[in-house]
Short mmCIF file of C-alpha atoms in Angstrom, two decimals:
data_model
loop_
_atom_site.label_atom_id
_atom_site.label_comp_id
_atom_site.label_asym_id
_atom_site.label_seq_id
_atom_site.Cartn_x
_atom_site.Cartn_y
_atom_site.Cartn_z
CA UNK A 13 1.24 -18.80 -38.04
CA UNK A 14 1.03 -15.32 -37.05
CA UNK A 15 -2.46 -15.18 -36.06
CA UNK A 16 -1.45 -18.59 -34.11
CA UNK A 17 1.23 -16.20 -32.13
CA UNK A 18 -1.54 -13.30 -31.50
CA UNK A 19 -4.41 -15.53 -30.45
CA UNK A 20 -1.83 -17.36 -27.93
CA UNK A 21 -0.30 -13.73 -27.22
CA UNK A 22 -4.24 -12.73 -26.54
CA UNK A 23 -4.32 -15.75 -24.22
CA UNK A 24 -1.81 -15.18 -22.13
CA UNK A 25 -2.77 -11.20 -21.65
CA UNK A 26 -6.14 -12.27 -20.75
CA UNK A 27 -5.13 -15.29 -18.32
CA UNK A 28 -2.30 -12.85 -16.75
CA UNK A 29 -5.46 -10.04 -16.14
CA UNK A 30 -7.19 -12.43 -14.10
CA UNK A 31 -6.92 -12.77 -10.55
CA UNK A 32 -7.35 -15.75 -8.71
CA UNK A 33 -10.20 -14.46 -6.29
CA UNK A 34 -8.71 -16.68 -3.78
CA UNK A 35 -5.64 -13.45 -3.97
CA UNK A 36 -8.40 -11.45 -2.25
CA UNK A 37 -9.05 -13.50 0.97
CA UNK A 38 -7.39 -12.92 3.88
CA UNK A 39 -6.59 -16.38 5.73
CA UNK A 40 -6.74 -14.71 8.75
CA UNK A 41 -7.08 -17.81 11.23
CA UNK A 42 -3.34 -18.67 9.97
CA UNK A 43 -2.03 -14.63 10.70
CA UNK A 44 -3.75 -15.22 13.80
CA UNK A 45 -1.53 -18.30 14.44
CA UNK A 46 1.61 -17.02 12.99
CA UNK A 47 1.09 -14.43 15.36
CA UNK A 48 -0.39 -16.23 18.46
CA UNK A 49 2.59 -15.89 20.18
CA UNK A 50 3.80 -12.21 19.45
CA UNK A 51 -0.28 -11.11 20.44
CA UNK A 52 0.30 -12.30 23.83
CA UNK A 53 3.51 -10.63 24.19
CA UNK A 54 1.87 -7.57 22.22
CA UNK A 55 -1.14 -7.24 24.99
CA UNK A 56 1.85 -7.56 27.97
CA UNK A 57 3.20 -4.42 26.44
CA UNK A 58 -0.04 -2.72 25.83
CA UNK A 59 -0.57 -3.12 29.42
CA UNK A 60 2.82 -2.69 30.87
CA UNK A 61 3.94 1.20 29.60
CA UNK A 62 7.43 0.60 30.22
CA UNK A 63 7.98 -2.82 29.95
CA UNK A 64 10.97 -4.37 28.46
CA UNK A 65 12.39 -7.80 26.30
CA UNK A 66 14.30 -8.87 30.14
CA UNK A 67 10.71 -7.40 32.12
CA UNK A 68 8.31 -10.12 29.48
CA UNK A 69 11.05 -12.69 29.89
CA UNK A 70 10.30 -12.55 33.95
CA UNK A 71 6.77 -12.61 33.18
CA UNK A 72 7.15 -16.06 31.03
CA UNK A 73 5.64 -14.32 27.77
CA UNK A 74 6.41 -15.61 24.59
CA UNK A 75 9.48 -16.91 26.73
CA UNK A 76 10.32 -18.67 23.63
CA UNK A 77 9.81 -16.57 21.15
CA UNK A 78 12.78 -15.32 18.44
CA UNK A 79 12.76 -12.02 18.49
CA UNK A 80 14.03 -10.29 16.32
CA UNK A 81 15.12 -6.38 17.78
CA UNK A 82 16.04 -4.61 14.89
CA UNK A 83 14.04 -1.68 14.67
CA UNK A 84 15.25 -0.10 11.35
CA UNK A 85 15.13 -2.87 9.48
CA UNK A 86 10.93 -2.74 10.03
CA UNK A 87 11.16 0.55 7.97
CA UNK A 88 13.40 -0.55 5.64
CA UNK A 89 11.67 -3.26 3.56
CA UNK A 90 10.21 -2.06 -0.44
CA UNK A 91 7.41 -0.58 0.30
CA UNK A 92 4.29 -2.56 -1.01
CA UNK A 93 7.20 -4.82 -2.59
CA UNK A 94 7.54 -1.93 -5.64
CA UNK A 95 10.28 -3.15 -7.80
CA UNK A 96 13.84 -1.69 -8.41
CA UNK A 97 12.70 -0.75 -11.92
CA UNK A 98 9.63 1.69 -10.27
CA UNK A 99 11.94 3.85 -8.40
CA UNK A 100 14.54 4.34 -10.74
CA UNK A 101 11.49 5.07 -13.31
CA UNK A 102 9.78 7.27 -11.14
CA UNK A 103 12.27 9.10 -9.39
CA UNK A 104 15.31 9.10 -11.83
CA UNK A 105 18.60 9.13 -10.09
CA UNK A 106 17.55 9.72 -6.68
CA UNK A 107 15.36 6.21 -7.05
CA UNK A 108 19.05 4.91 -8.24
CA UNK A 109 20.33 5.92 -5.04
CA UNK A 110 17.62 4.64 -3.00
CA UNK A 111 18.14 0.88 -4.46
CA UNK A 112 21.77 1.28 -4.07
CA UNK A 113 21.61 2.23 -0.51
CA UNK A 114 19.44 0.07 0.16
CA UNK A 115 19.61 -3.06 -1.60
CA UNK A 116 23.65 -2.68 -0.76
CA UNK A 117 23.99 -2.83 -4.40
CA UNK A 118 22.27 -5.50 -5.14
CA UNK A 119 23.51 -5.29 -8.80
CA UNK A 120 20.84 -7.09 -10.07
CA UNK A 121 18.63 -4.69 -8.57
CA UNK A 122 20.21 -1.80 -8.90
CA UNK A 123 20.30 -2.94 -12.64
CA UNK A 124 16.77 -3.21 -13.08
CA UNK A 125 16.53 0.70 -11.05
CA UNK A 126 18.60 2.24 -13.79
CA UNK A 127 17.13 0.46 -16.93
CA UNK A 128 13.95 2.46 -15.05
CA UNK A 129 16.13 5.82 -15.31
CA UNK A 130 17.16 5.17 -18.63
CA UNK A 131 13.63 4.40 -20.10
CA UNK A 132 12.23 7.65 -17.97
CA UNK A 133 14.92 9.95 -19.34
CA UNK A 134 13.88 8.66 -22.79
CA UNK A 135 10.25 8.81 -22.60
CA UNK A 136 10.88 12.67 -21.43
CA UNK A 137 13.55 12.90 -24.29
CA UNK A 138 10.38 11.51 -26.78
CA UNK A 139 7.51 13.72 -25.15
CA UNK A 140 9.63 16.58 -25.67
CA UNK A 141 10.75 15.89 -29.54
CA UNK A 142 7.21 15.03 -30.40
CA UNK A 143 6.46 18.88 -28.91
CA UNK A 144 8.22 20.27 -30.41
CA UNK A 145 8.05 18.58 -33.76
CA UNK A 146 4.26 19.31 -33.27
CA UNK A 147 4.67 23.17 -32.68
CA UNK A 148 7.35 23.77 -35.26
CA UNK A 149 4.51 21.79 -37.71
CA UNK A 150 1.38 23.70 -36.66
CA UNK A 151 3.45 26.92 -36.10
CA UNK A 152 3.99 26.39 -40.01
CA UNK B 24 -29.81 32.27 -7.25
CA UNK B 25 -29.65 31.32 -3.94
CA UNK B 26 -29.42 27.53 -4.46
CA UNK B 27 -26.03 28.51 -6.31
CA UNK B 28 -24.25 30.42 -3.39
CA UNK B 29 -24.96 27.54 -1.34
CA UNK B 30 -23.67 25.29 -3.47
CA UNK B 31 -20.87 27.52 -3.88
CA UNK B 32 -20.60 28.15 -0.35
CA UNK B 33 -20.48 24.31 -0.02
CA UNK B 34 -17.70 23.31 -2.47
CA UNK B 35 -15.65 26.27 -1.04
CA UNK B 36 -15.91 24.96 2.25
CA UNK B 37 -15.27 21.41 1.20
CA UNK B 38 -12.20 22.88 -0.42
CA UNK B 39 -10.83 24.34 2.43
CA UNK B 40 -11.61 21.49 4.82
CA UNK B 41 -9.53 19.20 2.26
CA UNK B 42 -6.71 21.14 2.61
CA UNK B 43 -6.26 21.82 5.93
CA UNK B 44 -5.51 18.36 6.98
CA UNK B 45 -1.72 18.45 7.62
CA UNK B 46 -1.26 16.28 10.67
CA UNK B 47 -1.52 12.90 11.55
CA UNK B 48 -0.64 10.63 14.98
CA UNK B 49 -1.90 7.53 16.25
CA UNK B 50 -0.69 4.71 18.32
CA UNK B 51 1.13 1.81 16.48
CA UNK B 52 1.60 -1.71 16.85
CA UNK B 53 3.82 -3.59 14.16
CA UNK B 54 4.15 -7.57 14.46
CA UNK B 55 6.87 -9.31 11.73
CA UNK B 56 6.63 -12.66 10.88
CA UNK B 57 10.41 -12.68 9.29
CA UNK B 58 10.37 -15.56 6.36
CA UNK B 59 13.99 -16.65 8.26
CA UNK B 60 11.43 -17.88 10.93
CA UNK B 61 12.39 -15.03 13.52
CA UNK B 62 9.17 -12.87 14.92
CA UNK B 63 9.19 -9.15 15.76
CA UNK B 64 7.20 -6.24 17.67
CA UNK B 65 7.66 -2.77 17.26
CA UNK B 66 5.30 -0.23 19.58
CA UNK B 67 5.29 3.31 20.35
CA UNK B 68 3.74 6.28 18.58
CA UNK B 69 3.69 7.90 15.18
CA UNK B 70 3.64 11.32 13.96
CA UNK B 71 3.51 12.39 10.59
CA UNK B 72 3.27 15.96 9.20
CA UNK B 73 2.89 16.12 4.94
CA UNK B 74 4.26 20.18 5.32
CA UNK B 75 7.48 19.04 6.97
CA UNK B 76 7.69 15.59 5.10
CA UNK B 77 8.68 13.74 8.36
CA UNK B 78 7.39 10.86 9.78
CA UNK B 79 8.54 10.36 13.21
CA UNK B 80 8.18 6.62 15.52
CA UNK B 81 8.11 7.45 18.74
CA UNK B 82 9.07 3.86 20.10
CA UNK B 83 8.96 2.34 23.70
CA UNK B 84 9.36 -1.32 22.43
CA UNK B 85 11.79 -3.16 22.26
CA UNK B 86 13.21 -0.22 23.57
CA UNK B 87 12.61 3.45 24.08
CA UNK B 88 13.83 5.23 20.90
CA UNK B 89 13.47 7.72 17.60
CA UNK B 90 13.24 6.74 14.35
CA UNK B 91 12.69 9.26 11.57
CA UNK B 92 12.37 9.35 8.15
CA UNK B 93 13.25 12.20 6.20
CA UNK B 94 13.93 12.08 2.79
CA UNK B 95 15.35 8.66 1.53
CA UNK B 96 17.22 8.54 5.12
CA UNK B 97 16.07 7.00 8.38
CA UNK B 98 18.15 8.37 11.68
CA UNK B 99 17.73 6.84 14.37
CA UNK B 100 17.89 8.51 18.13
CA UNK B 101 18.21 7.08 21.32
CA UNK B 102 15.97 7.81 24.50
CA UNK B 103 18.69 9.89 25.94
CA UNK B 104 18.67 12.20 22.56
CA UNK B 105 22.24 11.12 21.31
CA UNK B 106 22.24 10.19 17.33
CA UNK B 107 23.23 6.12 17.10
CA UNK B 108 22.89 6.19 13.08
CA UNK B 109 21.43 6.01 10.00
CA UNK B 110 20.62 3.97 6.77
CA UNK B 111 19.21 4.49 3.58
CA UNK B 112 15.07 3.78 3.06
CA UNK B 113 12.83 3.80 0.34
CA UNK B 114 10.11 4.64 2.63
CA UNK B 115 9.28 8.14 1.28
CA UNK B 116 6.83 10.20 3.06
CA UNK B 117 4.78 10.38 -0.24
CA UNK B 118 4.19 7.26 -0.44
CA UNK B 119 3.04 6.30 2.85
CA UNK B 120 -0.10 5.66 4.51
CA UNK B 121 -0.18 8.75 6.31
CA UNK B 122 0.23 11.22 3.32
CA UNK B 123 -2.24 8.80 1.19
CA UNK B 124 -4.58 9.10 3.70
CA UNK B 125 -4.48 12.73 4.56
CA UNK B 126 -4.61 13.86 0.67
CA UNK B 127 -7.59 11.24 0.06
CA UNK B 128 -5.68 9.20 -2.31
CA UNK B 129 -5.84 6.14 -0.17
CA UNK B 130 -9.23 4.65 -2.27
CA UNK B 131 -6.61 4.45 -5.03
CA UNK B 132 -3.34 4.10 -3.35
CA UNK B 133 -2.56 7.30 -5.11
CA UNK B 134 -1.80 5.18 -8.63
CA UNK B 135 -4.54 8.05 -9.99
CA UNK B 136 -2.32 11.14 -9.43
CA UNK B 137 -2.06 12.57 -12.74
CA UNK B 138 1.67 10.85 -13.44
CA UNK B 139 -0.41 8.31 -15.74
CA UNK B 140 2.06 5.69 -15.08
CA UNK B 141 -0.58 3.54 -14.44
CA UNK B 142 -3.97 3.03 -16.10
CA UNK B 143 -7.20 1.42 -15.31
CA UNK B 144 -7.23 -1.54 -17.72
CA UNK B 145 -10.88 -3.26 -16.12
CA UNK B 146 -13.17 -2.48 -13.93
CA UNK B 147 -15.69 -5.30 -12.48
CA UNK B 148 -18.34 -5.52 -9.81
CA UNK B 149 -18.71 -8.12 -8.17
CA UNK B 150 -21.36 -7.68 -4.97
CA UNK B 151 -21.03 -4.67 -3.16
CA UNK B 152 -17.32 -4.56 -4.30
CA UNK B 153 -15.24 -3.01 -6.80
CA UNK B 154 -12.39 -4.64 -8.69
CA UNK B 155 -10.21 -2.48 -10.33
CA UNK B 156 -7.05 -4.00 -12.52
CA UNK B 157 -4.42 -1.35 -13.56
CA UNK B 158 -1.89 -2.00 -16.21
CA UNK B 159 1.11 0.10 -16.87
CA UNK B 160 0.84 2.67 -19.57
CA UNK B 161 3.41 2.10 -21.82
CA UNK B 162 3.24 -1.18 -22.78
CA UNK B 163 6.99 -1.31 -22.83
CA UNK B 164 6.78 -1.54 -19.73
CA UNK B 165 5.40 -4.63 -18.56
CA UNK B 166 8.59 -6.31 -19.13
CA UNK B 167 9.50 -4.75 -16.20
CA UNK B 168 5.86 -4.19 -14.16
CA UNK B 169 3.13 -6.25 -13.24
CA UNK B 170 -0.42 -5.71 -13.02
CA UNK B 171 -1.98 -4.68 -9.59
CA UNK B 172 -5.33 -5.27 -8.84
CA UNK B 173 -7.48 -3.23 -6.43
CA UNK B 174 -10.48 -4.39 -4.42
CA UNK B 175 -12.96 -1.33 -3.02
CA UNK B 176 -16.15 -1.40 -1.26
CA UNK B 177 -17.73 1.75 -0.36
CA UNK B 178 -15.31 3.63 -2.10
CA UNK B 179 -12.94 2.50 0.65
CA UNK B 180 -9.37 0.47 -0.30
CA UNK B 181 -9.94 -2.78 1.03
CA UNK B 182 -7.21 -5.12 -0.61
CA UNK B 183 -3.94 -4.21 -2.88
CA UNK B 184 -2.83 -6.88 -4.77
CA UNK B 185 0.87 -6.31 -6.69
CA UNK B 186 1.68 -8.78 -9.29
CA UNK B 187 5.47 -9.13 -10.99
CA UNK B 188 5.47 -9.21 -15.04
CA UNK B 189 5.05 -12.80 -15.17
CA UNK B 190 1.60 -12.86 -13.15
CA UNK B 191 3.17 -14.00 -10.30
CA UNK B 192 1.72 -12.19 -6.82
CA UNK B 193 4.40 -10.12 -5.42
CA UNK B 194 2.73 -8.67 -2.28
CA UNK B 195 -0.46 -8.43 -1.05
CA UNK B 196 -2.16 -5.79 1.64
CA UNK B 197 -5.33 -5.79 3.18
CA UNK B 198 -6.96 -2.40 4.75
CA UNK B 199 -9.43 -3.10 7.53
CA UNK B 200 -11.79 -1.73 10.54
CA UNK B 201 -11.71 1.84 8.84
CA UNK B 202 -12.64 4.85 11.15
CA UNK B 203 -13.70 8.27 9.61
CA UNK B 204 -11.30 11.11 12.09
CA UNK B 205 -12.06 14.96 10.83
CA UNK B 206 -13.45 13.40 7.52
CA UNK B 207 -10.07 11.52 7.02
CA UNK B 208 -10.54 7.36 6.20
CA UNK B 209 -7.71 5.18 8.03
CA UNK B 210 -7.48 1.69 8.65
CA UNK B 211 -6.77 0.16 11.71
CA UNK B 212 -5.72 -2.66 10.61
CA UNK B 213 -3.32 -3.42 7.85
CA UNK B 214 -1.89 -6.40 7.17
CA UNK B 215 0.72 -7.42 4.17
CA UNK B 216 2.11 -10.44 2.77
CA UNK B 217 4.79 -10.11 0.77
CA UNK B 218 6.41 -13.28 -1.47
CA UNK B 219 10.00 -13.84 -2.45
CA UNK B 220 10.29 -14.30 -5.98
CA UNK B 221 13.07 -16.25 -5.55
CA UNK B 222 11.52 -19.19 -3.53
CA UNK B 223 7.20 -19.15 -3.53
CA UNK B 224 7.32 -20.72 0.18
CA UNK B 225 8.76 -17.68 1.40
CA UNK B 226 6.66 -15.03 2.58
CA UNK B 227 6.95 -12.08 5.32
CA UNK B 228 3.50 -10.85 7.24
CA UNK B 229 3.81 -7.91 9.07
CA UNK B 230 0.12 -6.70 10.30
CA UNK B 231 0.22 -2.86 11.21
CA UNK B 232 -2.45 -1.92 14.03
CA UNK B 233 -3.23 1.82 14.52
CA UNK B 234 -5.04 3.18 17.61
CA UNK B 235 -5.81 7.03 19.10
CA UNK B 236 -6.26 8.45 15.55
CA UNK B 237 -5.43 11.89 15.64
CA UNK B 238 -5.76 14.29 12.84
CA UNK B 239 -4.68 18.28 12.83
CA UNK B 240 -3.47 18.07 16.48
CA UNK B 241 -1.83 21.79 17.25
CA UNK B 242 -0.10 20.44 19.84
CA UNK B 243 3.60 19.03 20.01
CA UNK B 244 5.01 20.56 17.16
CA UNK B 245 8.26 20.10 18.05
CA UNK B 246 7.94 16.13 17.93
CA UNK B 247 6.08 16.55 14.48
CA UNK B 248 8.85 18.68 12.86
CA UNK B 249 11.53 16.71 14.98
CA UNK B 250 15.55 17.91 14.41
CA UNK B 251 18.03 15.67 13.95
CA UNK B 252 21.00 16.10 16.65
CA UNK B 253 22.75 17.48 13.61
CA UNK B 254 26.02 18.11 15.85
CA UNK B 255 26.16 14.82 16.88
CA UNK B 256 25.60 13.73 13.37
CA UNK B 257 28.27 15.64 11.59
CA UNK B 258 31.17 13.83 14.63
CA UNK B 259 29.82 10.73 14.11
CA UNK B 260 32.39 9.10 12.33
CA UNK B 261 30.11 6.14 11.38
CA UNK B 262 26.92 6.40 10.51
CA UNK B 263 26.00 2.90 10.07
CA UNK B 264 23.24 2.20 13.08
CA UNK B 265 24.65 0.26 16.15
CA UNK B 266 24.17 -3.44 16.50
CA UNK B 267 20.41 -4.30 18.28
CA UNK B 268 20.94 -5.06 22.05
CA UNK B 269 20.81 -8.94 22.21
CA UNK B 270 18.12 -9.96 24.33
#
């Protein structure tokens, strides 16, 4: 039974290292459409320094386009989606903070952020008892 | 004897080329495709210096502004310099595109940076490409972390693929039409799809276009190591951002 539960444990590690290759491609005919509308818009301001949502409106581009205008909100999105967990982990308390402020406590979230803390501070707490366990030993 | 100083001579001067880069600006273009449906266009200019730790947008569209991030804090600043807020990021300096790309840690998206909280777990070749899977170290950990998978060719980061502990695909980014500026790789192009966990058919694309690459400049130091309107800061009494103009 036990080997049973490490061969199928074996499975799933190998299945779960494998990437569909399809992850790789780039579909980039469908950015290209999702975007079809925001390019021409994009090439109006390229061309037009100072232009403005009201100037492309008179020009009829992307006339019908939902735009959304909220500028802060562009930098404000996970960064490569990094979870809660990886900031708390990686940056202890101020990581905490971060997913707090951001998230607007998001418990679930913040949850994950300081199980991250927690496990970092232990690790640290570990690295530094097997130290010092190890110098008092060869010191001996 | 000789052969030596000049290799010596030519690691040295390697050495010091590597660390001077400090400074980078380019043109940007960033197009949203929100998963609520709604579509979005940022433009303007970006300046990022890793000494000062600031990176600052320069925006003229949708509408002429500041952003900067410092910090865990973005503040942003209208045309006429007056403070209109600020709000909480994760988008560290550090772990940007700029700095990755001016300390040469972009090929690896910096997961090799002696931290070890990652580890290479395969590597495979497959044509002219590289495919490198990382695992978490601790193996505690992948309750909490999935894989991510790395795709290089040429030694350059081509795709970034971040998986949640289950095996399901988080985000994914791609890195294209590199250009080499003072011996410094960027991408142009960079385009990321990121999933919700919560519901698989919803996904955000945002495709990041850089332009005008500059690296080192000496100019314009006052935009790189841009100060807040502190004064106008410490009266505000809010300092949640103002509500978008509607359009």
């Amino acid at each position: 039974m036990k080997k049973l539960v490490s061969l199928f444990a074996t499975l799933c590690l190998v299945l779960n290292l494998q990437a569909k290759t399809s992850d790789f491609n780039l579909d980039e005919k469908k950015v290209n459409a999702e975007f079809g509308q925001l390019n021409k818009l994009e090439k109006y301001v390229d061309a037009n320094e100072n232009a403005t949502i009201a100037d492309a409106k008179v020009a009829e581009i992307a006339a019908d386009v939902d735009l959304d205008t909220s500028t802060l909100d562009v930098m404000k999105e996970l960064p490569a989606n990094i979870p809660a967990f990886w900031w708390g982990f990686c940056l202890g308390w101020v990581g905490l903070i971060v997913v707090y402020v951001v998230t607007d406590n998001d418990k679930d979230q913040v949850k994950k952020a300081l199980k991250g803390c927690i496990i970092s501070g232990l690790i640290g707490v570990a690295i530094w008892v097997v130290t010092l366990v190890v110098g008092v030993g060869s010191s001996i | 004897v000789l052969k030596k100083i000049f290799i010596l001579i030519f690691i040295l001067t390697n050495s010091l080329f590597a660390q001077k880069n400090y400074r980078v600006k380019a043109d940007i273009s960033i197009k949203d495709k929100l998963s609520n449906g709604k579509l979005r266009l940022t433009v303007g200019k970006v300046y990022y210096d890793k000494i000062y730790g600031k990176i600052v947008y320069q925006l003229r569209f949708p509408r002429k502004e500041t952003l900067v991030v410092q910090d865990t804090s973005i503040f942003q600043i209208d045309e006429n310099g007056k403070f209109l807020g600020s709000k909480g990021t994760p988008m560290l300096p550090e772990f940007t595109i700029f700095h990755m790309a001016l300390t040469n840690r972009l090929s690896d998206y910096g997961l090799n940076d002696g931290t070890n909280f990652y580890k290479v777990s395969k590597v495979e070749k497959e044509e002219d490409a590289i495919i490198t899977t990382w695992m978490p170290s601790d193996p505690s950990l992948n309750k909490y972390l999935g894989k991510i998978m790395m795709k290089n060719v040429k030694k350059r980061l081509e795709v970034i693929l971040f998986y949640g502990p289950k095996g399901d695909l988080l985000s994914k980014q791609f890195f294209q039409d590199y250009t080499n500026v003072k011996g410094i790789e960027f991408p142009r192009s960079v385009t990321q799809l990121s999933y919700s966990v919560k519901d698989k058919n919803k996904e955000n694309i945002q495709q990041t276009t850089y332009q005008n690459i500059v690296i080192d400049e000496a100019e314009q130091d006052e935009i790189y190591r841009y100060k807040i309107p502190i004064r106008k800061l410490a009266v505000q009494p809010n300092t949640k951002p103002t509500k978008s103009p509607k359009r």
